[in-house]
Amino acid sequence: MPFIPFQTRPSLFYVYDMNKNSIFKIKSQQFESLINISNGSTDKKDLEIYEEFRTKGMLLDSPIEKVEHPATELLDQQLERCVNSITFQMTQNCNLRCGYCPYSNFGIYDNRPHSSKHVSLEILHKGIDFLIDHSKDVDHLHVSFYGGEPLLAKDLIIETIKYTNNRVNGKGISYGMTTNGTLLKDDFIRQIKDFDISIMISLDGPEKVHNIHRTYVNGKGSYETVYENINFIKKSYPELYKKIKFNTVISPGSNYEEIYQFFRNEELADFSKVSLNTLSTNYTEETFYYGSSFFEERNFELLKTILLLLGKLKNEPITHHKNDIESLFSLKEFFTPIKETSKVAHPSGTCIPGLKKLFVDVDGNFFPCERIDENSDFMKLGSVDKGFNIDKVREILNVGTVTEDVCKNCWAFHCCSFCPASTDNGKENKYVRNYKLKKCHKVKEQALEKLKNYTLLREYKFQFNKELIL
């Protein structure tokens, strides 16, 4: 049904109306009746309460007649003139063999293996030329380098940056790189330090945690090398260090509090720079069990963030909660009320493939982003030689079409998080209905958590003024 009753505290009851993307405060008896209606009740009293809402224009049937992304009609024009970012797979090889890596552990993920393939300079040049030719309405361009481990092809990175700077005129240009940090040596840093480049380094926490999974081919842990390289950059290239961020993967069984304390106390890795992530559930049939202690610690940190925003926690540094703060602020965009949902609409969650995160593999093939399984023929958007396959991009964009009948009446329509990477099974040349539906329960759980957190903040009249907080 296109609504869901929920509560934030024992005495506070609400209903979320998908059609209006709005949250209404209700009474306890109304809450109970709406719960019953959601479960198929035909009780007279429940139906009377339900009808009272409907006579006031609330909790009406979904008006959606067709699930279609609003960018569908103008897709070719946008991809012709508004592409603003490109990410190159520099190599399919890596000097590490991390235990949870999609390219290393085939007991978990279905994906390509590591290989010795590097991207060619020709493909890199063609990719930059393509970006420039398809960004006429964009003021700023971004070029990123990915792997495998991109620094195995560091000379090609330097050459691509130089080529791009010579080719781009009248636009801003920035660069990015995702690396395991083991090869961030002085010779490379001296060559890139004056460019506008941000670096994402993989760091899982203290040494004994990091070295469990992030190991070299011979099984030796990589922490010591990564730590030395970061420390060197901080001391020798402080301006570049300011642009370093850290990606932390929390695997099942990890001590969440131990990881948190490491980044709180470690000056080398400022907590405001850290992105904490659990294992990806894309392209795997595996279920990851994190246990109650993980969720207890995670919820405790989120609670502290909420108390901090409400002025109830005075001595907690804002930088320790930067990611949670940004996530909570994004909820205002999700739950901005609307007059009515359109007859033609699409669930939230998916970006326009190729527009902001165009990924180019070592062979020059286009994919929506770097999280896609490169073995998936369905996710190939085109290539540096042939450009975009607009029909394929249009099909990938419309994630909701394969489950249109379900999506049209789903309460989580406006706060859905399905994207191409989470919907593709990597095996079929299309979206598979049952594969997507198996994930719906988890998506709705996450959406409900967002609803409750947003509503809790609004109960205390929080204004979501980000500038005042950060």
Short mmCIF file of N, CA, C and O in Angstrom, two decimals, residues 99-147:
data_model
loop_
_atom_site.label_atom_id
_atom_site.label_comp_id
_atom_site.label_asym_id
_atom_site.label_seq_id
_atom_site.Cartn_x
_atom_site.Cartn_y
_atom_site.Cartn_z
N GLY A 99 41.04 -9.85 1.37
CA GLY A 99 40.18 -11.00 1.57
C GLY A 99 38.75 -10.81 1.11
O GLY A 99 38.08 -11.78 0.73
N TYR A 100 38.25 -9.58 1.11
CA TYR A 100 36.87 -9.33 0.72
C TYR A 100 36.76 -8.67 -0.65
O TYR A 100 35.68 -8.25 -1.06
N CYS A 101 37.86 -8.54 -1.36
CA CYS A 101 37.86 -7.86 -2.67
C CYS A 101 37.02 -8.63 -3.68
O CYS A 101 37.16 -9.86 -3.81
N PRO A 102 36.13 -7.95 -4.43
CA PRO A 102 35.32 -8.64 -5.44
C PRO A 102 36.15 -9.33 -6.52
O PRO A 102 35.66 -10.23 -7.19
N TYR A 103 37.42 -8.90 -6.69
CA TYR A 103 38.26 -9.47 -7.73
C TYR A 103 39.22 -10.53 -7.19
O TYR A 103 39.98 -11.12 -7.93
N SER A 104 39.19 -10.74 -5.85
CA SER A 104 40.09 -11.72 -5.23
C SER A 104 39.34 -12.91 -4.65
O SER A 104 39.83 -14.03 -4.69
N ASN A 105 38.15 -12.65 -4.07
CA ASN A 105 37.45 -13.71 -3.35
C ASN A 105 36.25 -14.19 -4.14
O ASN A 105 35.18 -13.61 -4.07
N PHE A 106 36.43 -15.27 -4.88
CA PHE A 106 35.35 -15.77 -5.71
C PHE A 106 34.44 -16.75 -4.97
O PHE A 106 33.52 -17.30 -5.54
N GLY A 107 34.73 -16.94 -3.67
CA GLY A 107 33.79 -17.66 -2.85
C GLY A 107 32.64 -16.77 -2.45
O GLY A 107 31.60 -17.25 -1.99
N ILE A 108 32.81 -15.46 -2.62
CA ILE A 108 31.77 -14.49 -2.26
C ILE A 108 31.17 -13.85 -3.49
O ILE A 108 29.95 -13.84 -3.68
N TYR A 109 32.01 -13.29 -4.35
CA TYR A 109 31.52 -12.47 -5.47
C TYR A 109 31.71 -13.14 -6.82
O TYR A 109 32.67 -13.88 -7.04
N ASP A 110 30.77 -12.86 -7.73
CA ASP A 110 30.92 -13.21 -9.13
C ASP A 110 31.45 -11.99 -9.86
O ASP A 110 30.74 -11.00 -10.01
N ASN A 111 32.68 -12.01 -10.28
CA ASN A 111 33.26 -10.85 -10.94
C ASN A 111 34.49 -11.29 -11.72
O ASN A 111 34.87 -12.46 -11.70
N ARG A 112 35.11 -10.35 -12.38
CA ARG A 112 36.33 -10.67 -13.12
C ARG A 112 37.46 -10.97 -12.14
O ARG A 112 37.47 -10.48 -11.02
N PRO A 113 38.47 -11.74 -12.56
CA PRO A 113 39.65 -11.95 -11.71
C PRO A 113 40.67 -10.84 -11.93
O PRO A 113 40.56 -10.04 -12.87
N HIS A 114 41.66 -10.76 -11.07
CA HIS A 114 42.80 -9.89 -11.35
C HIS A 114 43.48 -10.37 -12.62
O HIS A 114 43.53 -11.56 -12.91
N SER A 115 44.01 -9.42 -13.38
CA SER A 115 44.77 -9.78 -14.58
C SER A 115 45.87 -8.76 -14.79
O SER A 115 45.93 -7.74 -14.11
N SER A 116 46.72 -9.01 -15.73
CA SER A 116 47.86 -8.11 -15.98
C SER A 116 47.50 -6.99 -16.96
O SER A 116 48.36 -6.21 -17.35
N LYS A 117 46.24 -6.89 -17.36
CA LYS A 117 45.84 -5.91 -18.36
C LYS A 117 45.92 -4.48 -17.83
O LYS A 117 45.45 -4.19 -16.73
N HIS A 118 46.54 -3.60 -18.61
CA HIS A 118 46.59 -2.16 -18.34
C HIS A 118 45.82 -1.43 -19.44
O HIS A 118 45.73 -1.92 -20.57
N VAL A 119 45.31 -0.28 -19.11
CA VAL A 119 44.68 0.56 -20.12
C VAL A 119 45.77 1.14 -21.02
O VAL A 119 46.91 1.35 -20.57
N SER A 120 45.44 1.41 -22.28
CA SER A 120 46.42 2.00 -23.19
C SER A 120 46.32 3.52 -23.17
O SER A 120 45.28 4.09 -22.82
N LEU A 121 47.40 4.16 -23.57
CA LEU A 121 47.40 5.62 -23.65
C LEU A 121 46.38 6.09 -24.68
O LEU A 121 45.74 7.14 -24.51
N GLU A 122 46.18 5.31 -25.72
CA GLU A 122 45.20 5.66 -26.75
C GLU A 122 43.79 5.73 -26.17
O GLU A 122 43.04 6.68 -26.44
N ILE A 123 43.44 4.75 -25.36
CA ILE A 123 42.10 4.75 -24.74
C ILE A 123 41.96 5.92 -23.78
O ILE A 123 40.91 6.58 -23.71
N LEU A 124 43.00 6.20 -23.02
CA LEU A 124 42.96 7.33 -22.10
C LEU A 124 42.73 8.65 -22.84
O LEU A 124 41.90 9.47 -22.44
N HIS A 125 43.45 8.85 -23.92
CA HIS A 125 43.28 10.07 -24.72
C HIS A 125 41.88 10.15 -25.32
O HIS A 125 41.23 11.21 -25.32
N LYS A 126 41.41 9.02 -25.85
CA LYS A 126 40.06 9.00 -26.43
C LYS A 126 39.00 9.30 -25.36
O LYS A 126 38.00 9.98 -25.63
N GLY A 127 39.23 8.77 -24.16
CA GLY A 127 38.29 9.02 -23.07
C GLY A 127 38.23 10.49 -22.69
O GLY A 127 37.14 11.05 -22.49
N ILE A 128 39.38 11.12 -22.59
CA ILE A 128 39.42 12.56 -22.27
C ILE A 128 38.79 13.37 -23.40
O ILE A 128 38.01 14.31 -23.14
N ASP A 129 39.08 13.02 -24.63
CA ASP A 129 38.47 13.72 -25.77
C ASP A 129 36.95 13.57 -25.73
O ASP A 129 36.21 14.53 -26.01
N PHE A 130 36.48 12.36 -25.40
CA PHE A 130 35.04 12.12 -25.32
C PHE A 130 34.42 13.00 -24.24
O PHE A 130 33.36 13.60 -24.44
N LEU A 131 35.07 13.06 -23.06
CA LEU A 131 34.57 13.88 -21.97
C LEU A 131 34.46 15.35 -22.39
O LEU A 131 33.44 16.00 -22.15
N ILE A 132 35.48 15.85 -23.02
CA ILE A 132 35.48 17.26 -23.45
C ILE A 132 34.38 17.52 -24.49
O ILE A 132 33.65 18.50 -24.41
N ASP A 133 34.25 16.60 -25.44
CA ASP A 133 33.27 16.77 -26.51
C ASP A 133 31.83 16.68 -25.99
O ASP A 133 30.91 17.20 -26.64
N HIS A 134 31.62 16.01 -24.87
CA HIS A 134 30.26 15.80 -24.35
C HIS A 134 29.99 16.57 -23.06
O HIS A 134 29.13 16.19 -22.26
N SER A 135 30.71 17.67 -22.87
CA SER A 135 30.54 18.46 -21.64
C SER A 135 30.39 19.95 -21.94
O SER A 135 30.78 20.79 -21.14
N LYS A 136 29.79 20.26 -23.08
CA LYS A 136 29.70 21.67 -23.50
C LYS A 136 28.89 22.53 -22.53
O LYS A 136 29.11 23.74 -22.45
N ASP A 137 27.96 21.94 -21.80
CA ASP A 137 27.13 22.72 -20.87
C ASP A 137 27.59 22.57 -19.43
O ASP A 137 26.85 22.91 -18.50
N VAL A 138 28.82 22.10 -19.24
CA VAL A 138 29.35 21.86 -17.89
C VAL A 138 30.51 22.82 -17.62
O VAL A 138 31.34 23.05 -18.49
N ASP A 139 30.56 23.36 -16.40
CA ASP A 139 31.61 24.32 -16.05
C ASP A 139 32.84 23.66 -15.43
O ASP A 139 33.92 24.23 -15.46
N HIS A 140 32.65 22.48 -14.83
CA HIS A 140 33.77 21.83 -14.14
C HIS A 140 33.81 20.35 -14.50
O HIS A 140 32.78 19.67 -14.50
N LEU A 141 35.00 19.84 -14.77
CA LEU A 141 35.19 18.44 -15.13
C LEU A 141 36.00 17.73 -14.05
O LEU A 141 36.85 18.33 -13.39
N HIS A 142 35.73 16.42 -13.91
CA HIS A 142 36.47 15.63 -12.93
C HIS A 142 36.95 14.34 -13.59
O HIS A 142 36.18 13.64 -14.26
N VAL A 143 38.22 14.02 -13.38
CA VAL A 143 38.83 12.81 -13.93
C VAL A 143 39.39 11.99 -12.78
O VAL A 143 40.15 12.50 -11.95
N SER A 144 39.01 10.70 -12.72
CA SER A 144 39.46 9.84 -11.63
C SER A 144 40.21 8.63 -12.17
O SER A 144 40.00 8.20 -13.31
N PHE A 145 41.04 8.06 -11.31
CA PHE A 145 41.85 6.90 -11.66
C PHE A 145 41.58 5.77 -10.66
O PHE A 145 41.61 5.98 -9.45
N TYR A 146 41.31 4.58 -11.20
CA TYR A 146 40.82 3.47 -10.41
C TYR A 146 41.55 2.20 -10.84
O TYR A 146 42.30 2.22 -11.82
N GLY A 147 41.34 1.10 -10.14
CA GLY A 147 41.99 -0.13 -10.49
C GLY A 147 41.07 -1.32 -10.39
O GLY A 147 39.87 -1.19 -10.60
#
